Short mmCIF file of C-alpha atoms and ligand atoms in Angstrom, two decimals:
data_model
loop_
_atom_site.label_atom_id
_atom_site.label_comp_id
_atom_site.label_asym_id
_atom_site.label_seq_id
_atom_site.Cartn_x
_atom_site.Cartn_y
_atom_site.Cartn_z
CA MET A 502 34.16 116.75 -94.26
CA ALA A 503 34.26 113.35 -95.80
CA THR A 504 34.66 110.59 -92.84
CA LEU A 505 36.84 107.69 -93.04
CA ILE A 506 36.39 104.89 -90.59
CA ALA A 507 39.06 102.69 -90.70
CA ASN A 508 40.96 99.67 -90.04
CA GLY A 509 37.61 97.79 -88.65
CA THR A 510 36.02 94.90 -90.53
CA VAL A 511 33.74 95.41 -92.16
CA ILE A 512 30.12 93.09 -91.25
CA GLY A 513 27.48 92.69 -94.16
CA PRO A 514 24.95 89.72 -94.74
CA THR A 515 27.66 87.84 -96.62
CA GLY A 516 30.41 88.01 -94.64
CA ALA A 517 32.85 90.30 -92.85
CA THR A 518 36.00 90.95 -94.54
CA ALA A 519 38.85 94.02 -93.21
CA MET A 520 38.08 97.91 -95.12
CA ASP A 521 37.56 101.05 -94.77
CA VAL A 522 33.99 103.07 -95.20
CA LEU A 523 34.03 106.93 -96.66
CA ILE A 524 31.32 109.33 -96.10
CA ASP A 525 30.88 111.89 -97.84
CA GLY A 526 28.39 114.41 -96.16
CA GLU A 527 24.77 112.21 -94.98
CA ARG A 528 26.25 109.06 -97.46
CA ILE A 529 29.03 106.42 -98.03
CA VAL A 530 30.61 107.16 -101.32
CA ALA A 531 34.05 104.90 -101.19
CA LEU A 532 34.75 100.73 -99.24
CA LEU A 533 38.76 100.78 -99.76
CA ALA A 534 41.37 98.03 -98.66
CA PRO A 535 42.73 99.16 -95.50
CA GLY A 536 45.16 102.15 -96.13
CA HIS A 537 43.74 103.02 -99.57
CA GLY A 538 41.11 105.43 -97.89
CA PRO A 539 42.15 110.15 -97.89
CA THR A 540 44.01 111.09 -94.85
CA GLY A 541 44.61 114.94 -95.89
CA GLY A 542 43.29 117.47 -93.00
CA ASP A 543 40.03 117.99 -94.52
CA VAL A 544 39.35 114.52 -94.11
CA GLN A 545 38.06 113.48 -89.95
CA VAL A 546 39.38 109.36 -89.53
CA ILE A 547 37.21 107.52 -87.10
CA ASP A 548 40.15 104.51 -85.92
CA ALA A 549 38.15 100.26 -85.14
CA THR A 550 40.79 98.78 -85.01
CA GLY A 551 39.52 95.21 -83.50
CA ARG A 552 35.61 96.76 -83.97
CA TYR A 553 33.49 95.59 -86.18
CA VAL A 554 31.80 98.28 -88.69
CA LEU A 555 27.86 96.84 -89.32
CA PRO A 556 24.55 99.09 -90.80
CA GLY A 557 22.61 101.20 -88.81
CA GLY A 558 20.14 98.38 -86.76
CA VAL A 559 16.43 99.04 -88.58
CA ASP A 560 13.84 98.01 -86.75
CA VAL A 561 10.34 97.82 -87.93
CA HIS A 562 8.31 97.52 -85.75
CA VAL A 563 7.75 99.62 -83.18
CA HIS A 564 5.02 101.53 -81.08
CA LEU A 565 5.57 104.97 -79.91
CA ASP A 566 2.94 106.98 -77.84
CA LEU A 567 1.17 103.98 -79.37
CA PRO A 568 -2.93 104.42 -77.79
CA MET A 569 -4.05 101.08 -76.00
CA GLY A 570 -6.73 101.18 -73.63
CA PRO A 571 -6.74 104.51 -71.48
CA THR A 572 -3.35 104.87 -71.74
CA PHE A 573 -0.29 105.36 -74.49
CA SER A 574 2.57 103.39 -74.52
CA ALA A 575 5.51 105.32 -72.37
CA ASP A 576 8.49 105.75 -75.09
CA SER A 577 7.66 109.07 -77.32
CA PHE A 578 8.63 109.39 -80.23
CA GLU A 579 11.91 111.88 -79.17
CA SER A 580 12.22 109.16 -75.94
CA GLY A 581 11.84 106.34 -78.23
CA THR A 582 13.89 107.51 -81.64
CA ARG A 583 17.10 108.61 -79.08
CA ALA A 584 16.66 105.63 -76.85
CA ALA A 585 16.74 103.71 -80.53
CA ALA A 586 19.74 105.36 -81.52
CA TRP A 587 21.65 104.64 -78.10
CA GLY A 588 20.95 101.17 -79.04
CA GLY A 589 22.25 101.17 -82.90
CA THR A 590 19.01 100.94 -84.24
CA THR A 591 19.18 104.01 -86.35
CA THR A 592 15.46 103.05 -88.52
CA VAL A 593 12.09 102.74 -86.99
CA VAL A 594 9.46 102.17 -88.66
CA ASP A 595 6.38 102.55 -85.97
CA PHE A 596 2.58 102.90 -87.03
CA ALA A 597 -0.52 104.17 -88.31
CA ASN A 598 -3.19 103.25 -87.08
CA GLN A 599 -6.96 103.40 -88.67
CA ARG A 600 -9.66 101.40 -85.81
CA VAL A 601 -13.60 100.75 -86.36
CA GLY A 602 -15.32 103.59 -88.03
CA GLU A 603 -12.09 105.61 -88.60
CA ARG A 604 -10.42 107.18 -91.97
CA VAL A 605 -7.20 105.68 -93.25
CA GLN A 606 -6.03 109.33 -93.87
CA ASP A 607 -6.77 110.39 -90.75
CA GLY A 608 -5.07 107.97 -88.60
CA LEU A 609 -1.82 108.72 -90.46
CA ALA A 610 -2.34 112.14 -90.19
CA ALA A 611 -1.67 112.51 -86.75
CA ARG A 612 0.88 109.88 -86.58
CA HIS A 613 2.54 111.95 -89.34
CA ALA A 614 1.82 114.89 -87.35
CA GLU A 615 3.01 113.27 -83.92
CA ALA A 616 6.91 111.70 -84.95
CA ALA A 617 8.17 115.15 -87.18
CA GLY A 618 10.00 117.43 -85.77
CA ASN A 619 10.43 114.72 -83.16
CA CYS A 620 12.38 111.41 -84.06
CA ALA A 621 16.08 111.44 -83.02
CA VAL A 622 16.81 108.64 -85.78
CA ASP A 623 15.17 108.10 -89.81
CA TYR A 624 11.43 106.57 -89.75
CA GLY A 625 8.17 105.97 -91.22
CA PHE A 626 4.59 103.86 -91.40
CA HIS A 627 3.06 100.42 -92.05
CA GLN A 628 -0.66 101.30 -92.02
CA VAL A 629 -2.47 99.22 -89.88
CA ILE A 630 -6.21 98.40 -92.14
CA GLY A 631 -8.59 98.11 -88.22
CA ASP A 632 -12.31 98.66 -90.62
CA VAL A 633 -11.88 97.20 -93.56
CA ASN A 634 -15.12 98.44 -95.89
CA ASP A 635 -14.46 99.79 -99.93
CA GLU A 636 -13.36 103.33 -98.36
CA SER A 637 -10.13 101.65 -96.71
CA LEU A 638 -9.33 99.53 -99.21
CA LYS A 639 -9.20 102.63 -101.67
CA ALA A 640 -6.76 104.24 -99.00
CA MET A 641 -4.40 101.79 -99.34
CA VAL A 642 -3.74 101.84 -103.00
CA GLU A 643 -3.75 105.33 -102.14
CA LEU A 644 -1.29 104.92 -99.38
CA ILE A 645 0.71 102.66 -101.81
CA GLU A 646 1.35 104.98 -104.68
CA HIS A 647 1.81 108.54 -102.79
CA GLU A 648 2.85 107.98 -98.91
CA GLY A 649 5.06 105.79 -99.49
CA ILE A 650 3.57 103.03 -96.83
CA THR A 651 3.45 99.67 -99.24
CA SER A 652 2.53 98.09 -95.35
CA PHE A 653 -0.39 96.70 -93.69
CA LYS A 654 -1.39 95.30 -90.49
CA LEU A 655 -4.17 93.56 -89.70
CA PHE A 656 -5.76 91.76 -86.57
CA MET A 657 -6.79 88.72 -85.99
CA ALA A 658 -7.46 89.07 -82.90
CA TYR A 659 -8.33 92.26 -80.15
CA PRO A 660 -12.19 91.93 -81.16
CA GLY A 661 -14.13 94.99 -82.25
CA VAL A 662 -10.38 97.61 -82.06
CA TYR A 663 -8.40 95.97 -84.49
CA TYR A 664 -9.48 92.77 -85.49
CA SER A 665 -10.70 91.62 -89.62
CA ASP A 666 -12.87 88.53 -89.73
CA ASP A 667 -12.03 86.08 -92.79
CA GLY A 668 -13.56 87.29 -95.12
CA GLN A 669 -12.31 91.67 -94.17
CA ILE A 670 -8.82 89.91 -94.53
CA LEU A 671 -8.98 88.67 -97.86
CA ARG A 672 -10.51 91.81 -99.30
CA ALA A 673 -7.36 92.77 -97.98
CA MET A 674 -4.79 90.61 -99.28
CA GLN A 675 -6.34 91.06 -102.71
CA VAL A 676 -5.43 94.94 -102.72
CA ALA A 677 -2.11 94.80 -101.15
CA GLY A 678 -1.47 91.50 -103.91
CA ARG A 679 -2.03 93.37 -106.90
CA HIS A 680 -0.13 96.20 -105.64
CA GLY A 681 2.69 93.92 -104.51
CA ALA A 682 2.21 95.17 -100.90
CA MET A 683 3.07 93.48 -98.25
CA VAL A 684 0.26 92.02 -95.62
CA MET A 685 1.38 91.75 -91.86
CA MET A 686 -0.06 89.93 -89.23
CA HIS A 687 -0.91 89.66 -85.92
CA ALA A 688 -2.20 86.30 -86.24
CA GLU A 689 -3.04 84.86 -83.14
CA ASN A 690 -7.38 84.04 -83.45
CA GLY A 691 -8.86 86.77 -81.29
CA PRO A 692 -12.73 84.92 -80.48
CA ALA A 693 -11.50 81.98 -79.44
CA ILE A 694 -8.93 83.75 -76.67
CA ASP A 695 -11.46 85.94 -75.82
CA VAL A 696 -13.76 83.04 -74.61
CA LEU A 697 -11.22 82.04 -73.05
CA ILE A 698 -9.97 84.94 -71.33
CA GLY A 699 -14.19 85.36 -69.66
CA GLN A 700 -13.75 81.49 -68.59
CA ALA A 701 -10.73 82.28 -66.81
CA LEU A 702 -11.07 85.23 -65.12
CA GLY A 703 -15.58 83.67 -64.33
CA ARG A 704 -12.44 81.07 -62.39
CA GLY A 705 -11.24 83.91 -60.35
CA ASP A 706 -7.41 83.52 -61.86
CA THR A 707 -6.26 86.89 -62.41
CA ALA A 708 -2.99 87.10 -62.05
CA PRO A 709 -0.69 88.00 -65.11
CA TYR A 710 0.74 84.39 -66.26
CA VAL A 711 -2.80 83.68 -67.34
CA HIS A 712 -2.68 86.71 -69.92
CA SER A 713 -0.34 83.39 -71.22
CA LEU A 714 -2.59 80.09 -70.39
CA THR A 715 -5.09 81.70 -72.85
CA ARG A 716 -3.40 82.29 -75.55
CA PRO A 717 -2.31 78.71 -75.88
CA VAL A 718 0.02 78.04 -78.53
CA GLU A 719 -2.66 76.20 -80.78
CA LEU A 720 -4.19 79.93 -81.19
CA GLU A 721 -1.88 80.90 -82.62
CA GLU A 722 -0.68 77.91 -85.03
CA GLU A 723 -4.24 78.22 -86.42
CA ALA A 724 -4.31 81.56 -87.38
CA THR A 725 -0.87 81.36 -88.48
CA HIS A 726 -1.61 78.87 -91.06
CA ARG A 727 -4.80 80.16 -91.47
CA SER A 728 -3.32 83.96 -92.70
CA ILE A 729 -0.95 81.79 -95.07
CA MET A 730 -4.19 80.07 -96.47
CA LEU A 731 -5.00 83.57 -97.28
CA ALA A 732 -2.62 84.65 -98.37
CA LYS A 733 -2.14 82.08 -100.82
CA VAL A 734 -5.90 82.83 -101.78
CA ALA A 735 -5.24 86.20 -102.79
CA ARG A 736 -1.53 85.97 -103.87
CA CYS A 737 -0.50 88.28 -101.39
CA PRO A 738 2.63 88.64 -99.22
CA LEU A 739 2.66 87.90 -96.18
CA TYR A 740 4.63 89.07 -92.65
CA VAL A 741 4.22 87.72 -89.73
CA VAL A 742 4.72 89.93 -87.02
CA HIS A 743 6.20 87.90 -83.14
CA MET A 744 6.41 85.12 -83.53
CA SER A 745 6.42 83.09 -80.58
CA ALA A 746 5.55 79.88 -81.11
CA GLY A 747 8.13 77.27 -82.67
CA GLU A 748 4.95 75.87 -83.76
CA ALA A 749 3.69 78.89 -85.99
CA VAL A 750 7.00 78.97 -86.85
CA GLU A 751 6.92 76.05 -88.53
CA ALA A 752 3.45 77.14 -89.97
CA VAL A 753 5.80 79.27 -91.97
CA MET A 754 8.24 77.57 -93.00
CA GLY A 755 6.29 74.21 -94.81
CA ALA A 756 4.92 77.12 -96.72
CA ARG A 757 8.53 78.68 -97.87
CA ASP A 758 9.47 75.30 -98.41
CA ARG A 759 6.51 75.41 -101.23
CA GLY A 760 8.01 78.58 -101.97
CA ALA A 761 5.39 80.86 -101.17
CA ASN A 762 6.33 85.26 -100.75
CA VAL A 763 6.17 84.32 -96.98
CA PHE A 764 7.81 85.49 -93.67
CA GLY A 765 8.39 85.25 -90.02
CA GLU A 766 9.06 87.71 -87.15
CA THR A 767 9.77 86.90 -83.63
CA CYS A 768 11.51 89.70 -81.64
CA PRO A 769 14.43 89.59 -77.94
CA GLN A 770 11.50 88.50 -75.61
CA TYR A 771 10.87 85.45 -77.08
CA LEU A 772 14.54 84.54 -77.11
CA TYR A 773 15.08 85.62 -74.06
CA LEU A 774 12.36 85.23 -71.65
CA SER A 775 9.78 82.91 -70.32
CA LEU A 776 6.60 82.12 -68.80
CA GLU A 777 7.92 80.34 -65.98
CA GLU A 778 11.20 82.95 -65.61
CA HIS A 779 9.58 85.29 -66.34
CA LEU A 780 5.66 86.21 -66.99
CA MET A 781 5.20 84.31 -63.26
CA LYS A 782 7.94 86.21 -61.59
CA PRO A 783 5.16 86.83 -57.70
CA GLY A 784 2.57 88.64 -57.81
CA PHE A 785 1.92 91.22 -59.57
CA ASP A 786 5.71 90.83 -60.99
CA GLY A 787 4.54 89.05 -63.94
CA ALA A 788 2.75 91.65 -65.55
CA ALA A 789 6.20 93.37 -66.48
CA TYR A 790 6.11 90.33 -69.01
CA VAL A 791 2.51 90.43 -70.36
CA CYS A 792 2.32 91.24 -73.77
CA SER A 793 0.96 89.67 -77.90
CA THR A 794 2.35 86.92 -78.76
CA PRO A 795 2.58 85.65 -75.38
CA LEU A 796 5.71 84.74 -73.71
CA ARG A 797 5.75 81.32 -74.00
CA ALA A 798 6.92 78.27 -70.99
CA ARG A 799 11.29 77.59 -71.68
CA ALA A 800 10.79 74.33 -71.07
CA ASP A 801 7.79 73.67 -74.30
CA GLY A 802 11.07 74.04 -76.01
CA HIS A 803 9.90 77.48 -77.66
CA GLN A 804 12.88 79.48 -77.71
CA ASP A 805 15.53 77.06 -78.79
CA ALA A 806 13.30 77.00 -82.15
CA LEU A 807 13.77 80.33 -82.53
CA TRP A 808 17.49 80.24 -82.22
CA ARG A 809 17.55 77.31 -84.66
CA TYR A 810 14.83 78.53 -86.76
CA LEU A 811 16.92 82.64 -87.27
CA ARG A 812 19.72 80.57 -88.14
CA THR A 813 17.87 78.07 -90.64
CA ASP A 814 15.79 81.65 -92.35
CA ASP A 815 12.90 80.14 -91.09
CA LEU A 816 12.67 83.13 -89.06
CA SER A 817 14.05 86.13 -91.65
CA VAL A 818 14.06 89.73 -89.04
CA VAL A 819 14.14 90.02 -85.58
CA SER A 820 12.06 92.98 -84.84
CA THR A 821 11.50 94.67 -81.33
CA ASP A 822 7.64 95.43 -81.45
CA HIS A 823 8.15 97.63 -78.41
CA CYS A 824 6.07 99.11 -76.46
CA PRO A 825 6.27 99.86 -73.63
CA PHE A 826 4.32 100.75 -70.48
CA CYS A 827 5.87 101.67 -66.58
CA MET A 828 4.96 99.67 -63.86
CA LYS A 829 2.93 102.85 -62.64
CA ASP A 830 -0.01 103.94 -63.84
CA GLN A 831 -0.10 101.35 -66.43
CA LYS A 832 1.01 97.97 -66.05
CA GLU A 833 -0.61 98.25 -62.80
CA LEU A 834 -3.92 99.48 -64.33
CA GLY A 835 -4.12 95.53 -64.29
CA ARG A 836 -4.38 95.25 -60.99
CA GLY A 837 -6.97 92.01 -60.03
CA ASP A 838 -7.79 90.92 -64.14
CA PHE A 839 -5.22 90.34 -66.14
CA SER A 840 -7.20 91.64 -69.55
CA LYS A 841 -6.11 94.88 -68.83
CA ILE A 842 -2.84 94.98 -69.02
CA PRO A 843 -1.78 97.27 -71.39
CA ASN A 844 0.39 94.95 -73.76
CA GLY A 845 3.87 95.09 -74.56
CA ILE A 846 7.18 95.45 -73.88
CA GLY A 847 9.91 97.88 -74.20
CA SER A 848 13.66 96.73 -75.68
CA ILE A 849 14.11 99.18 -78.90
CA GLU A 850 17.21 99.88 -77.00
CA HIS A 851 18.58 96.84 -76.51
CA ARG A 852 17.71 94.64 -80.01
CA MET A 853 21.34 94.55 -82.02
CA ASP A 854 23.40 93.92 -78.43
CA LEU A 855 20.77 90.93 -77.08
CA LEU A 856 20.51 89.23 -80.74
CA TYR A 857 24.98 89.43 -81.10
CA GLN A 858 25.30 86.83 -77.27
CA GLY A 859 23.54 84.21 -80.02
CA VAL A 860 27.48 85.14 -82.50
CA VAL A 861 28.74 85.10 -78.91
CA ARG A 862 27.05 81.98 -77.96
CA GLY A 863 27.22 80.64 -81.14
CA GLU A 864 24.06 80.94 -81.87
CA ILE A 865 24.32 82.60 -85.50
CA SER A 866 27.09 84.14 -87.09
CA LEU A 867 27.99 87.77 -87.54
CA ALA A 868 26.55 87.94 -91.04
CA ARG A 869 23.39 86.44 -90.10
CA TRP A 870 23.36 89.02 -87.20
CA VAL A 871 23.61 91.55 -89.40
CA GLU A 872 21.32 89.94 -92.03
CA LEU A 873 18.57 89.94 -89.90
CA CYS A 874 18.60 92.85 -87.81
CA CYS A 875 19.93 95.33 -90.93
CA THR A 876 19.64 94.16 -94.10
CA ALA A 877 16.71 91.72 -93.92
CA PRO A 878 14.18 93.65 -92.51
CA ALA A 879 15.46 97.36 -95.02
CA ARG A 880 14.59 95.17 -98.13
CA LEU A 881 11.38 93.55 -97.04
CA PHE A 882 9.74 96.80 -96.62
CA GLY A 883 11.68 98.71 -99.10
CA LEU A 884 14.30 100.82 -97.32
CA TYR A 885 17.41 99.26 -99.68
CA PRO A 886 19.93 99.87 -100.40
CA ARG A 887 19.45 102.97 -98.52
CA LYS A 888 19.32 101.78 -95.37
CA GLY A 889 20.61 98.01 -94.58
CA ILE A 890 23.68 97.76 -95.65
CA LEU A 891 27.20 99.80 -95.76
CA GLN A 892 28.06 100.33 -99.98
CA PRO A 893 28.33 102.50 -101.85
CA GLY A 894 25.25 104.97 -102.62
CA SER A 895 23.43 104.33 -98.94
CA ASP A 896 22.88 106.50 -96.14
CA ALA A 897 25.27 107.03 -93.84
CA ASP A 898 24.09 104.89 -90.84
CA ILE A 899 26.66 102.99 -89.76
CA VAL A 900 27.50 101.62 -85.73
CA VAL A 901 31.17 100.53 -85.08
CA TYR A 902 30.59 97.79 -82.03
CA ASP A 903 33.11 96.63 -79.98
CA PRO A 904 33.21 93.12 -79.19
CA SER A 905 35.60 93.72 -76.16
CA ARG A 906 32.78 95.50 -74.16
CA ARG A 907 31.53 94.19 -71.78
CA THR A 908 27.31 95.64 -70.22
CA ARG A 909 25.29 94.94 -67.79
CA LEU A 910 20.87 96.47 -68.82
CA GLY A 911 18.83 97.33 -66.89
CA VAL A 912 17.03 100.46 -65.76
CA GLY A 913 19.95 101.96 -63.81
CA MET A 914 21.71 102.68 -68.28
CA HIS A 915 18.84 102.22 -70.56
CA HIS A 916 17.20 105.43 -72.27
CA MET A 917 13.59 104.32 -72.66
CA ASN A 918 11.70 105.78 -71.11
CA LEU A 919 10.22 103.29 -68.94
CA ASP A 920 10.42 102.28 -64.77
CA HIS A 921 11.59 98.24 -65.02
CA SER A 922 13.37 96.65 -67.33
CA ALA A 923 12.51 93.29 -68.28
CA TYR A 924 16.20 92.75 -69.36
CA GLU A 925 17.11 93.60 -65.48
CA GLY A 926 20.93 92.02 -65.04
CA ILE A 927 21.44 90.30 -68.18
CA GLU A 928 25.40 90.97 -69.41
CA ILE A 929 26.20 91.72 -72.81
CA ASP A 930 29.33 90.57 -74.57
CA GLY A 931 29.74 93.35 -76.37
CA GLY A 932 28.58 96.63 -76.82
CA ILE A 933 27.81 100.10 -79.50
CA GLU A 934 30.49 102.17 -79.27
CA LEU A 935 29.92 104.85 -82.15
CA VAL A 936 26.27 105.08 -84.18
CA MET A 937 25.76 107.25 -87.20
CA SER A 938 23.48 108.39 -88.71
CA ARG A 939 23.28 109.55 -91.98
CA GLY A 940 26.95 111.01 -92.07
CA THR A 941 26.31 113.00 -88.39
CA ILE A 942 27.70 111.14 -85.43
CA VAL A 943 24.66 110.21 -83.06
CA VAL A 944 26.41 108.58 -79.61
CA ARG A 945 30.11 108.04 -79.27
CA ASP A 946 31.96 106.44 -76.05
CA GLY A 947 28.58 107.04 -73.53
CA ARG A 948 27.86 109.73 -75.11
CA TYR A 949 24.72 111.32 -76.44
CA HIS A 950 25.17 114.03 -79.38
CA GLY A 951 21.83 113.41 -81.80
CA ARG A 952 18.58 115.87 -81.76
CA LYS A 953 15.21 114.93 -82.34
CA GLY A 954 14.50 116.39 -85.51
CA HIS A 955 17.36 114.69 -87.00
CA GLY A 956 15.93 111.94 -88.19
CA ARG A 957 13.02 112.26 -91.70
CA TYR A 958 10.26 110.27 -93.20
CA LEU A 959 10.60 107.53 -95.40
CA GLU A 960 9.28 107.35 -98.15
CA ARG A 961 9.11 103.17 -99.04
CA ALA A 962 9.44 102.13 -101.70
CA LEU A 963 8.18 98.13 -102.56
CA SER A 964 9.38 95.17 -101.03
CA ASP A 965 13.13 93.45 -103.16
CA VAL A 966 12.68 90.29 -102.02
CA LEU A 967 9.35 89.68 -103.57
CA ILE A 968 9.02 87.01 -106.24
O1 URP B 1886 1.88 93.24 -76.54
C1 URP B 1886 2.08 93.83 -78.03
N1 URP B 1886 2.27 92.55 -78.54
N2 URP B 1886 1.79 95.29 -77.79
C2 URP B 1886 1.72 96.04 -79.43
C3 URP B 1886 0.50 95.24 -80.10
C4 URP B 1886 1.07 94.50 -81.16
O2 URP B 1886 -0.41 93.59 -80.98
O3 URP B 1886 2.07 94.85 -81.78
ZN1 ZN B 1887 0.73 93.16 -82.55
ZN1 ZN B 1888 3.31 95.45 -82.26
#
């Protein structure tokens, strides 16, 4: 049976238009002037009067079931993709992980086994290269050519776990660049951070907020700049993940102004949460907000700068870096030693809503909201035009968004497998009314209709925005 979403305002990266959306099976087949769609008995009509109709969200940075130290991020592929669906995100891209001494292909196979049959929405993988050597460089080519994996995350942080030195980074970038693939960079100077952590612990500074003090802005800025220079030498496109410092984004801005294929990503936590108000909560409460890069001081202007850089396209994407850890048994591992607190914040469910507040406050336009959360990530990571846009031929991944709703975020309402909410008490203007994944309604009017196993693995093409 065909479906017509009628009388809504369709939002795309170039603007808002009154249009009806016709869906047949898993695909969009037409966008029609209002009132021009079929309405016979064989058509299910969804009335979207007064609503926005937008592409399903594309979250290109999530960590489901990620091993970290002695524990795992708290959302599985099942619970995490269900929470994503609740929040209007219909595509997630997670990471397959290779650590020192491991084979790339083994990490990827393990990740496929964990995700297959468990996801509520479509999913793909980036590959973490944690041990750059001849074998892993060869594997990168195999993944690009045969596995639909066209992006590789490298770490300038976490020595002994995922860290690559500059020579290793350059080699991996050269391979990626030769094959048109993207390098994603965790840009923090890990060896210097480790010195600061050791010194802080030596002084007895063990509280959660010290995490941020040992990862100063300068070490994000320096690593971002260094990664941009290495990418230039290697002729490799670069995507800097989870940016929190205004000065680091300014390095990305400079590279973009010079015409480089350099892109910056930020996340809701850096737009809403801060060192003073959250990480410095009394006692151990700040542990809930430990993530890397860290939350920055609001007083230093980072939040305002990040919102501005979203508007001006100096930052290209908002993803979540969803990496949830419960307080109980997980964050608690770092009581008495902040360096043992598992790093990460959960927000896979709230990205669309939190960014929409930027529209409400006049920070970004409706079109930019959709571009940042849907279209740009799809284009950068080889999913466009299948995902990230409403047009004939695209997957019918659709959100009907009601600007008149109001919601209060918190642990009592969310669907993430998390015993707290980093966004507790935040009031949201607007809200999700309906979510469709490949033509199937998965959420409608506060009820979940999805199922695990509906989500399919997405083989990704090369980015289509590179020159
Ligand atoms: O704190 C974070 N970001 N945890 C997830 C791992 C990473 O570096 O992205
Ligand atoms: Zn990272
Ligand atoms: Zn991450």
